[in-house]
Amino acid sequence: MIQLEKPWKAPKEVALAIIDLALAHIKKVEANPEVETEGDNFDYWNSYQLEDGTYIDYNIYCGDDIGEFTDDGDYIYYDPSQWSWDVACYAVDPPTKDNPHHQIDTDRTNYLFHYNKEGDGKIVYED
């Protein structure tokens, strides 16, 4: 019998904390698309530090067309209630002798939820 490797998942309490952070970010950006955050408002990456000093990185991504430039060169945003978002988190490998930096491991991904995919404001969580 073939043994299948179980997919990586963030600890439940960490996933819930990241979900809270993601929803707060999304609501903040929907209210003001130009709000100053620590990164790109529509492809936002950050790290969540665990008690043991390791990290889990997370990404909040809006892949929709969010606006357009006018003939005058100004940028106008489309209706934020039509934007859809995806949120995932990733394992982060600690520094090693060969690599002194933390390294995101995109092979160990935990997709957390998507928001507003149908323009209905619904949050659909992954198991």
PDB file of N, CA and C in Angstrom, residues 33-112:
ATOM      1  N   PRO A  33      -8.495  52.025  -0.492  1.00  0.00           N
ATOM      2  CA  PRO A  33      -7.491  51.260  -1.243  1.00  0.00           C
ATOM      3  C   PRO A  33      -6.070  51.804  -1.150  1.00  0.00           C
ATOM      4  N   GLU A  34      -5.931  53.066  -0.792  1.00  0.00           N
ATOM      5  CA  GLU A  34      -4.597  53.661  -0.706  1.00  0.00           C
ATOM      6  C   GLU A  34      -4.084  53.766   0.730  1.00  0.00           C
ATOM      7  N   VAL A  35      -4.758  53.093   1.656  1.00  0.00           N
ATOM      8  CA  VAL A  35      -4.317  53.098   3.042  1.00  0.00           C
ATOM      9  C   VAL A  35      -2.884  52.591   3.107  1.00  0.00           C
ATOM     10  N   GLU A  36      -2.104  53.179   4.007  1.00  0.00           N
ATOM     11  CA  GLU A  36      -0.717  52.748   4.144  1.00  0.00           C
ATOM     12  C   GLU A  36      -0.661  51.492   5.014  1.00  0.00           C
ATOM     13  N   THR A  37      -0.089  50.438   4.458  1.00  0.00           N
ATOM     14  CA  THR A  37       0.130  49.193   5.193  1.00  0.00           C
ATOM     15  C   THR A  37       1.617  48.860   5.095  1.00  0.00           C
ATOM     16  N   GLU A  38       1.983  47.706   5.613  1.00  0.00           N
ATOM     17  CA  GLU A  38       3.394  47.298   5.592  1.00  0.00           C
ATOM     18  C   GLU A  38       3.814  46.683   4.266  1.00  0.00           C
ATOM     19  N   GLY A  39       2.919  46.688   3.275  1.00  0.00           N
ATOM     20  CA  GLY A  39       3.263  46.060   2.002  1.00  0.00           C
ATOM     21  C   GLY A  39       2.301  46.465   0.905  1.00  0.00           C
ATOM     22  N   ASP A  40       2.260  45.662  -0.111  1.00  0.00           N
ATOM     23  CA  ASP A  40       1.348  45.878  -1.240  1.00  0.00           C
ATOM     24  C   ASP A  40      -0.063  45.527  -0.766  1.00  0.00           C
ATOM     25  N   ASN A  41      -0.968  46.461  -0.816  1.00  0.00           N
ATOM     26  CA  ASN A  41      -2.314  46.239  -0.292  1.00  0.00           C
ATOM     27  C   ASN A  41      -3.054  45.098  -0.984  1.00  0.00           C
ATOM     28  N   PHE A  42      -2.718  44.819  -2.236  1.00  0.00           N
ATOM     29  CA  PHE A  42      -3.468  43.834  -3.016  1.00  0.00           C
ATOM     30  C   PHE A  42      -2.709  42.517  -3.222  1.00  0.00           C
ATOM     31  N   ASP A  43      -1.467  42.464  -2.802  1.00  0.00           N
ATOM     32  CA  ASP A  43      -0.671  41.235  -2.790  1.00  0.00           C
ATOM     33  C   ASP A  43       0.209  41.318  -1.545  1.00  0.00           C
ATOM     34  N   TYR A  44      -0.442  41.243  -0.408  1.00  0.00           N
ATOM     35  CA  TYR A  44       0.158  41.537   0.886  1.00  0.00           C
ATOM     36  C   TYR A  44       0.784  40.283   1.488  1.00  0.00           C
ATOM     37  N   TRP A  45       2.045  40.385   1.854  1.00  0.00           N
ATOM     38  CA  TRP A  45       2.765  39.298   2.517  1.00  0.00           C
ATOM     39  C   TRP A  45       3.200  39.760   3.900  1.00  0.00           C
ATOM     40  N   ASN A  46       3.116  38.872   4.875  1.00  0.00           N
ATOM     41  CA  ASN A  46       3.618  39.175   6.202  1.00  0.00           C
ATOM     42  C   ASN A  46       3.970  37.864   6.888  1.00  0.00           C
ATOM     43  N   SER A  47       4.575  37.967   8.052  1.00  0.00           N
ATOM     44  CA  SER A  47       4.986  36.797   8.828  1.00  0.00           C
ATOM     45  C   SER A  47       4.279  36.804  10.169  1.00  0.00           C
ATOM     46  N   TYR A  48       3.932  35.623  10.616  1.00  0.00           N
ATOM     47  CA  TYR A  48       3.347  35.432  11.932  1.00  0.00           C
ATOM     48  C   TYR A  48       4.357  34.639  12.752  1.00  0.00           C
ATOM     49  N   GLN A  49       4.834  35.251  13.840  1.00  0.00           N
ATOM     50  CA  GLN A  49       5.861  34.586  14.645  1.00  0.00           C
ATOM     51  C   GLN A  49       5.219  33.660  15.670  1.00  0.00           C
ATOM     52  N   LEU A  50       5.736  32.434  15.715  1.00  0.00           N
ATOM     53  CA  LEU A  50       5.265  31.446  16.677  1.00  0.00           C
ATOM     54  C   LEU A  50       6.043  31.576  17.979  1.00  0.00           C
ATOM     55  N   GLU A  51       5.517  30.962  19.028  1.00  0.00           N
ATOM     56  CA  GLU A  51       6.150  31.049  20.346  1.00  0.00           C
ATOM     57  C   GLU A  51       7.581  30.523  20.359  1.00  0.00           C
ATOM     58  N   ASP A  52       7.874  29.565  19.484  1.00  0.00           N
ATOM     59  CA  ASP A  52       9.218  28.974  19.471  1.00  0.00           C
ATOM     60  C   ASP A  52      10.211  29.781  18.627  1.00  0.00           C
ATOM     61  N   GLY A  53       9.768  30.948  18.120  1.00  0.00           N
ATOM     62  CA  GLY A  53      10.662  31.803  17.341  1.00  0.00           C
ATOM     63  C   GLY A  53      10.644  31.526  15.851  1.00  0.00           C
ATOM     64  N   THR A  54       9.915  30.484  15.432  1.00  0.00           N
ATOM     65  CA  THR A  54       9.788  30.218  14.006  1.00  0.00           C
ATOM     66  C   THR A  54       8.620  31.046  13.451  1.00  0.00           C
ATOM     67  N   TYR A  55       8.439  30.974  12.143  1.00  0.00           N
ATOM     68  CA  TYR A  55       7.443  31.816  11.485  1.00  0.00           C
ATOM     69  C   TYR A  55       6.550  31.009  10.558  1.00  0.00           C
ATOM     70  N   ILE A  56       5.379  31.561  10.320  1.00  0.00           N
ATOM     71  CA  ILE A  56       4.506  31.144   9.243  1.00  0.00           C
ATOM     72  C   ILE A  56       4.209  32.407   8.448  1.00  0.00           C
ATOM     73  N   ASP A  57       4.483  32.370   7.149  1.00  0.00           N
ATOM     74  CA  ASP A  57       4.188  33.524   6.292  1.00  0.00           C
ATOM     75  C   ASP A  57       2.771  33.401   5.750  1.00  0.00           C
ATOM     76  N   TYR A  58       2.170  34.543   5.475  1.00  0.00           N
ATOM     77  CA  TYR A  58       0.840  34.511   4.887  1.00  0.00           C
ATOM     78  C   TYR A  58       0.720  35.553   3.789  1.00  0.00           C
ATOM     79  N   ASN A  59      -0.190  35.263   2.854  1.00  0.00           N
ATOM     80  CA  ASN A  59      -0.413  36.128   1.695  1.00  0.00           C
ATOM     81  C   ASN A  59      -1.904  36.402   1.562  1.00  0.00           C
ATOM     82  N   ILE A  60      -2.224  37.682   1.345  1.00  0.00           N
ATOM     83  CA  ILE A  60      -3.588  38.136   1.102  1.00  0.00           C
ATOM     84  C   ILE A  60      -3.578  38.718  -0.297  1.00  0.00           C
ATOM     85  N   TYR A  61      -4.319  38.097  -1.205  1.00  0.00           N
ATOM     86  CA  TYR A  61      -4.184  38.434  -2.615  1.00  0.00           C
ATOM     87  C   TYR A  61      -5.531  38.760  -3.247  1.00  0.00           C
ATOM     88  N   CYS A  62      -5.582  39.896  -3.913  1.00  0.00           N
ATOM     89  CA  CYS A  62      -6.739  40.275  -4.721  1.00  0.00           C
ATOM     90  C   CYS A  62      -6.285  40.234  -6.175  1.00  0.00           C
ATOM     91  N   GLY A  63      -6.771  39.268  -6.916  1.00  0.00           N
ATOM     92  CA  GLY A  63      -6.323  39.084  -8.292  1.00  0.00           C
ATOM     93  C   GLY A  63      -7.209  39.749  -9.328  1.00  0.00           C
ATOM     94  N   ASP A  64      -8.175  40.518  -8.871  1.00  0.00           N
ATOM     95  CA  ASP A  64      -9.095  41.176  -9.795  1.00  0.00           C
ATOM     96  C   ASP A  64      -8.485  42.448 -10.374  1.00  0.00           C
ATOM     97  N   ASP A  65      -9.077  42.918 -11.470  1.00  0.00           N
ATOM     98  CA  ASP A  65      -8.775  44.275 -11.927  1.00  0.00           C
ATOM     99  C   ASP A  65      -9.419  45.202 -10.915  1.00  0.00           C
ATOM    100  N   ILE A  66      -8.612  45.997 -10.252  1.00  0.00           N
ATOM    101  CA  ILE A  66      -9.129  46.817  -9.158  1.00  0.00           C
ATOM    102  C   ILE A  66      -9.434  48.242  -9.582  1.00  0.00           C
ATOM    103  N   GLY A  67      -8.990  48.633 -10.768  1.00  0.00           N
ATOM    104  CA  GLY A  67      -9.232  49.991 -11.230  1.00  0.00           C
ATOM    105  C   GLY A  67      -8.576  50.223 -12.571  1.00  0.00           C
ATOM    106  N   GLU A  68      -8.530  51.488 -12.945  1.00  0.00           N
ATOM    107  CA  GLU A  68      -7.921  51.839 -14.232  1.00  0.00           C
ATOM    108  C   GLU A  68      -7.465  53.294 -14.217  1.00  0.00           C
ATOM    109  N   PHE A  69      -6.558  53.612 -15.136  1.00  0.00           N
ATOM    110  CA  PHE A  69      -6.119  54.984 -15.311  1.00  0.00           C
ATOM    111  C   PHE A  69      -7.097  55.710 -16.225  1.00  0.00           C
ATOM    112  N   THR A  70      -7.386  56.944 -15.873  1.00  0.00           N
ATOM    113  CA  THR A  70      -8.235  57.779 -16.716  1.00  0.00           C
ATOM    114  C   THR A  70      -7.377  58.403 -17.807  1.00  0.00           C
ATOM    115  N   ASP A  71      -8.014  59.072 -18.752  1.00  0.00           N
ATOM    116  CA  ASP A  71      -7.273  59.777 -19.807  1.00  0.00           C
ATOM    117  C   ASP A  71      -6.397  60.880 -19.231  1.00  0.00           C
ATOM    118  N   ASP A  72      -6.761  61.377 -18.055  1.00  0.00           N
ATOM    119  CA  ASP A  72      -5.979  62.426 -17.388  1.00  0.00           C
ATOM    120  C   ASP A  72      -4.789  61.877 -16.611  1.00  0.00           C
ATOM    121  N   GLY A  73      -4.660  60.555 -16.559  1.00  0.00           N
ATOM    122  CA  GLY A  73      -3.555  59.936 -15.840  1.00  0.00           C
ATOM    123  C   GLY A  73      -3.858  59.639 -14.385  1.00  0.00           C
ATOM    124  N   ASP A  74      -5.080  59.943 -13.932  1.00  0.00           N
ATOM    125  CA  ASP A  74      -5.473  59.616 -12.565  1.00  0.00           C
ATOM    126  C   ASP A  74      -5.870  58.145 -12.500  1.00  0.00           C
ATOM    127  N   TYR A  75      -5.742  57.559 -11.322  1.00  0.00           N
ATOM    128  CA  TYR A  75      -6.150  56.175 -11.151  1.00  0.00           C
ATOM    129  C   TYR A  75      -7.465  56.157 -10.393  1.00  0.00           C
ATOM    130  N   ILE A  76      -8.457  55.461 -10.922  1.00  0.00           N
ATOM    131  CA  ILE A  76      -9.730  55.310 -10.231  1.00  0.00           C
ATOM    132  C   ILE A  76      -9.929  53.831  -9.895  1.00  0.00           C
ATOM    133  N   TYR A  77     -10.415  53.596  -8.698  1.00  0.00           N
ATOM    134  CA  TYR A  77     -10.667  52.231  -8.251  1.00  0.00           C
ATOM    135  C   TYR A  77     -12.090  51.834  -8.603  1.00  0.00           C
ATOM    136  N   TYR A  78     -12.248  50.580  -8.991  1.00  0.00           N
ATOM    137  CA  TYR A  78     -13.579  50.026  -9.202  1.00  0.00           C
ATOM    138  C   TYR A  78     -14.233  49.798  -7.838  1.00  0.00           C
ATOM    139  N   ASP A  79     -15.474  49.409  -7.850  1.00  0.00           N
ATOM    140  CA  ASP A  79     -16.242  49.162  -6.640  1.00  0.00           C
ATOM    141  C   ASP A  79     -15.594  48.047  -5.806  1.00  0.00           C
ATOM    142  N   PRO A  80     -15.092  48.367  -4.603  1.00  0.00           N
ATOM    143  CA  PRO A  80     -14.434  47.348  -3.772  1.00  0.00           C
ATOM    144  C   PRO A  80     -15.337  46.171  -3.411  1.00  0.00           C
ATOM    145  N   SER A  81     -16.636  46.363  -3.444  1.00  0.00           N
ATOM    146  CA  SER A  81     -17.529  45.256  -3.094  1.00  0.00           C
ATOM    147  C   SER A  81     -17.497  44.149  -4.155  1.00  0.00           C
ATOM    148  N   GLN A  82     -16.847  44.414  -5.286  1.00  0.00           N
ATOM    149  CA  GLN A  82     -16.736  43.414  -6.343  1.00  0.00           C
ATOM    150  C   GLN A  82     -15.369  42.724  -6.360  1.00  0.00           C
ATOM    151  N   TRP A  83     -14.438  43.174  -5.522  1.00  0.00           N
ATOM    152  CA  TRP A  83     -13.122  42.547  -5.467  1.00  0.00           C
ATOM    153  C   TRP A  83     -13.214  41.206  -4.750  1.00  0.00           C
ATOM    154  N   SER A  84     -12.444  40.246  -5.193  1.00  0.00           N
ATOM    155  CA  SER A  84     -12.383  38.962  -4.497  1.00  0.00           C
ATOM    156  C   SER A  84     -10.954  38.733  -3.995  1.00  0.00           C
ATOM    157  N   TRP A  85     -10.858  37.972  -2.939  1.00  0.00           N
ATOM    158  CA  TRP A  85      -9.586  37.799  -2.238  1.00  0.00           C
ATOM    159  C   TRP A  85      -9.337  36.334  -1.933  1.00  0.00           C
ATOM    160  N   ASP A  86      -8.052  35.968  -1.882  1.00  0.00           N
ATOM    161  CA  ASP A  86      -7.607  34.642  -1.466  1.00  0.00           C
ATOM    162  C   ASP A  86      -6.568  34.808  -0.364  1.00  0.00           C
ATOM    163  N   VAL A  87      -6.601  33.897   0.597  1.00  0.00           N
ATOM    164  CA  VAL A  87      -5.647  33.958   1.714  1.00  0.00           C
ATOM    165  C   VAL A  87      -5.061  32.568   1.941  1.00  0.00           C
ATOM    166  N   ALA A  88      -3.740  32.519   1.997  1.00  0.00           N
ATOM    167  CA  ALA A  88      -3.028  31.266   2.251  1.00  0.00           C
ATOM    168  C   ALA A  88      -1.857  31.541   3.189  1.00  0.00           C
ATOM    169  N   CYS A  89      -1.407  30.494   3.851  1.00  0.00           N
ATOM    170  CA  CYS A  89      -0.206  30.628   4.676  1.00  0.00           C
ATOM    171  C   CYS A  89       0.793  29.550   4.276  1.00  0.00           C
ATOM    172  N   TYR A  90       2.050  29.785   4.626  1.00  0.00           N
ATOM    173  CA  TYR A  90       3.156  28.953   4.162  1.00  0.00           C
ATOM    174  C   TYR A  90       4.113  28.667   5.312  1.00  0.00           C
ATOM    175  N   ALA A  91       4.617  27.454   5.352  1.00  0.00           N
ATOM    176  CA  ALA A  91       5.651  27.111   6.316  1.00  0.00           C
ATOM    177  C   ALA A  91       6.919  27.901   5.988  1.00  0.00           C
ATOM    178  N   VAL A  92       7.676  28.204   7.012  1.00  0.00           N
ATOM    179  CA  VAL A  92       8.948  28.909   6.835  1.00  0.00           C
ATOM    180  C   VAL A  92      10.038  28.067   7.496  1.00  0.00           C
ATOM    181  N   ASP A  93      11.056  27.733   6.708  1.00  0.00           N
ATOM    182  CA  ASP A  93      12.179  26.975   7.243  1.00  0.00           C
ATOM    183  C   ASP A  93      13.109  27.908   8.004  1.00  0.00           C
ATOM    184  N   PRO A  94      13.622  27.459   9.141  1.00  0.00           N
ATOM    185  CA  PRO A  94      14.556  28.300   9.906  1.00  0.00           C
ATOM    186  C   PRO A  94      15.909  28.391   9.207  1.00  0.00           C
ATOM    187  N   PRO A  95      16.717  29.359   9.631  1.00  0.00           N
ATOM    188  CA  PRO A  95      18.072  29.468   9.059  1.00  0.00           C
ATOM    189  C   PRO A  95      18.864  28.177   9.293  1.00  0.00           C
ATOM    190  N   THR A  96      19.778  27.942   8.388  1.00  0.00           N
ATOM    191  CA  THR A  96      20.667  26.782   8.506  1.00  0.00           C
ATOM    192  C   THR A  96      22.112  27.259   8.397  1.00  0.00           C
ATOM    193  N   LYS A  97      23.019  26.319   8.527  1.00  0.00           N
ATOM    194  CA  LYS A  97      24.434  26.653   8.372  1.00  0.00           C
ATOM    195  C   LYS A  97      24.703  27.183   6.964  1.00  0.00           C
ATOM    196  N   ASP A  98      24.041  26.595   5.967  1.00  0.00           N
ATOM    197  CA  ASP A  98      24.255  26.989   4.575  1.00  0.00           C
ATOM    198  C   ASP A  98      23.442  28.210   4.157  1.00  0.00           C
ATOM    199  N   ASN A  99      22.328  28.450   4.832  1.00  0.00           N
ATOM    200  CA  ASN A  99      21.474  29.594   4.501  1.00  0.00           C
ATOM    201  C   ASN A  99      21.098  30.305   5.796  1.00  0.00           C
ATOM    202  N   PRO A 100      21.699  31.463   6.081  1.00  0.00           N
ATOM    203  CA  PRO A 100      21.483  32.135   7.365  1.00  0.00           C
ATOM    204  C   PRO A 100      20.150  32.888   7.460  1.00  0.00           C
ATOM    205  N   HIS A 101      19.281  32.714   6.481  1.00  0.00           N
ATOM    206  CA  HIS A 101      18.007  33.444   6.462  1.00  0.00           C
ATOM    207  C   HIS A 101      16.833  32.478   6.561  1.00  0.00           C
ATOM    208  N   HIS A 102      15.711  32.983   7.084  1.00  0.00           N
ATOM    209  CA  HIS A 102      14.480  32.205   7.036  1.00  0.00           C
ATOM    210  C   HIS A 102      14.087  32.058   5.568  1.00  0.00           C
ATOM    211  N   GLN A 103      13.503  30.913   5.225  1.00  0.00           N
ATOM    212  CA  GLN A 103      13.164  30.629   3.825  1.00  0.00           C
ATOM    213  C   GLN A 103      11.736  30.096   3.742  1.00  0.00           C
ATOM    214  N   ILE A 104      10.881  30.791   2.989  1.00  0.00           N
ATOM    215  CA  ILE A 104       9.513  30.323   2.793  1.00  0.00           C
ATOM    216  C   ILE A 104       9.542  29.013   2.005  1.00  0.00           C
ATOM    217  N   ASP A 105       8.674  28.101   2.402  1.00  0.00           N
ATOM    218  CA  ASP A 105       8.587  26.799   1.731  1.00  0.00           C
ATOM    219  C   ASP A 105       7.231  26.732   1.031  1.00  0.00           C
ATOM    220  N   THR A 106       7.188  27.090  -0.234  1.00  0.00           N
ATOM    221  CA  THR A 106       5.925  27.133  -0.967  1.00  0.00           C
ATOM    222  C   THR A 106       5.352  25.744  -1.248  1.00  0.00           C
ATOM    223  N   ASP A 107       6.131  24.693  -0.981  1.00  0.00           N
ATOM    224  CA  ASP A 107       5.593  23.344  -1.107  1.00  0.00           C
ATOM    225  C   ASP A 107       4.707  22.981   0.087  1.00  0.00           C
ATOM    226  N   ARG A 108       4.848  23.732   1.162  1.00  0.00           N
ATOM    227  CA  ARG A 108       4.022  23.500   2.358  1.00  0.00           C
ATOM    228  C   ARG A 108       3.084  24.701   2.528  1.00  0.00           C
ATOM    229  N   THR A 109       1.959  24.625   1.834  1.00  0.00           N
ATOM    230  CA  THR A 109       0.975  25.708   1.777  1.00  0.00           C
ATOM    231  C   THR A 109      -0.320  25.249   2.413  1.00  0.00           C
ATOM    232  N   ASN A 110      -0.953  26.166   3.130  1.00  0.00           N
ATOM    233  CA  ASN A 110      -2.273  25.911   3.713  1.00  0.00           C
ATOM    234  C   ASN A 110      -3.200  27.022   3.226  1.00  0.00           C
ATOM    235  N   TYR A 111      -4.028  26.698   2.237  1.00  0.00           N
ATOM    236  CA  TYR A 111      -5.006  27.670   1.732  1.00  0.00           C
ATOM    237  C   TYR A 111      -6.069  27.833   2.813  1.00  0.00           C
ATOM    238  N   LEU A 112      -6.323  29.075   3.256  1.00  0.00           N
ATOM    239  CA  LEU A 112      -7.221  29.301   4.390  1.00  0.00           C
ATOM    240  C   LEU A 112      -8.650  29.632   3.974  1.00  0.00           C
TER     241      LEU A 112
END
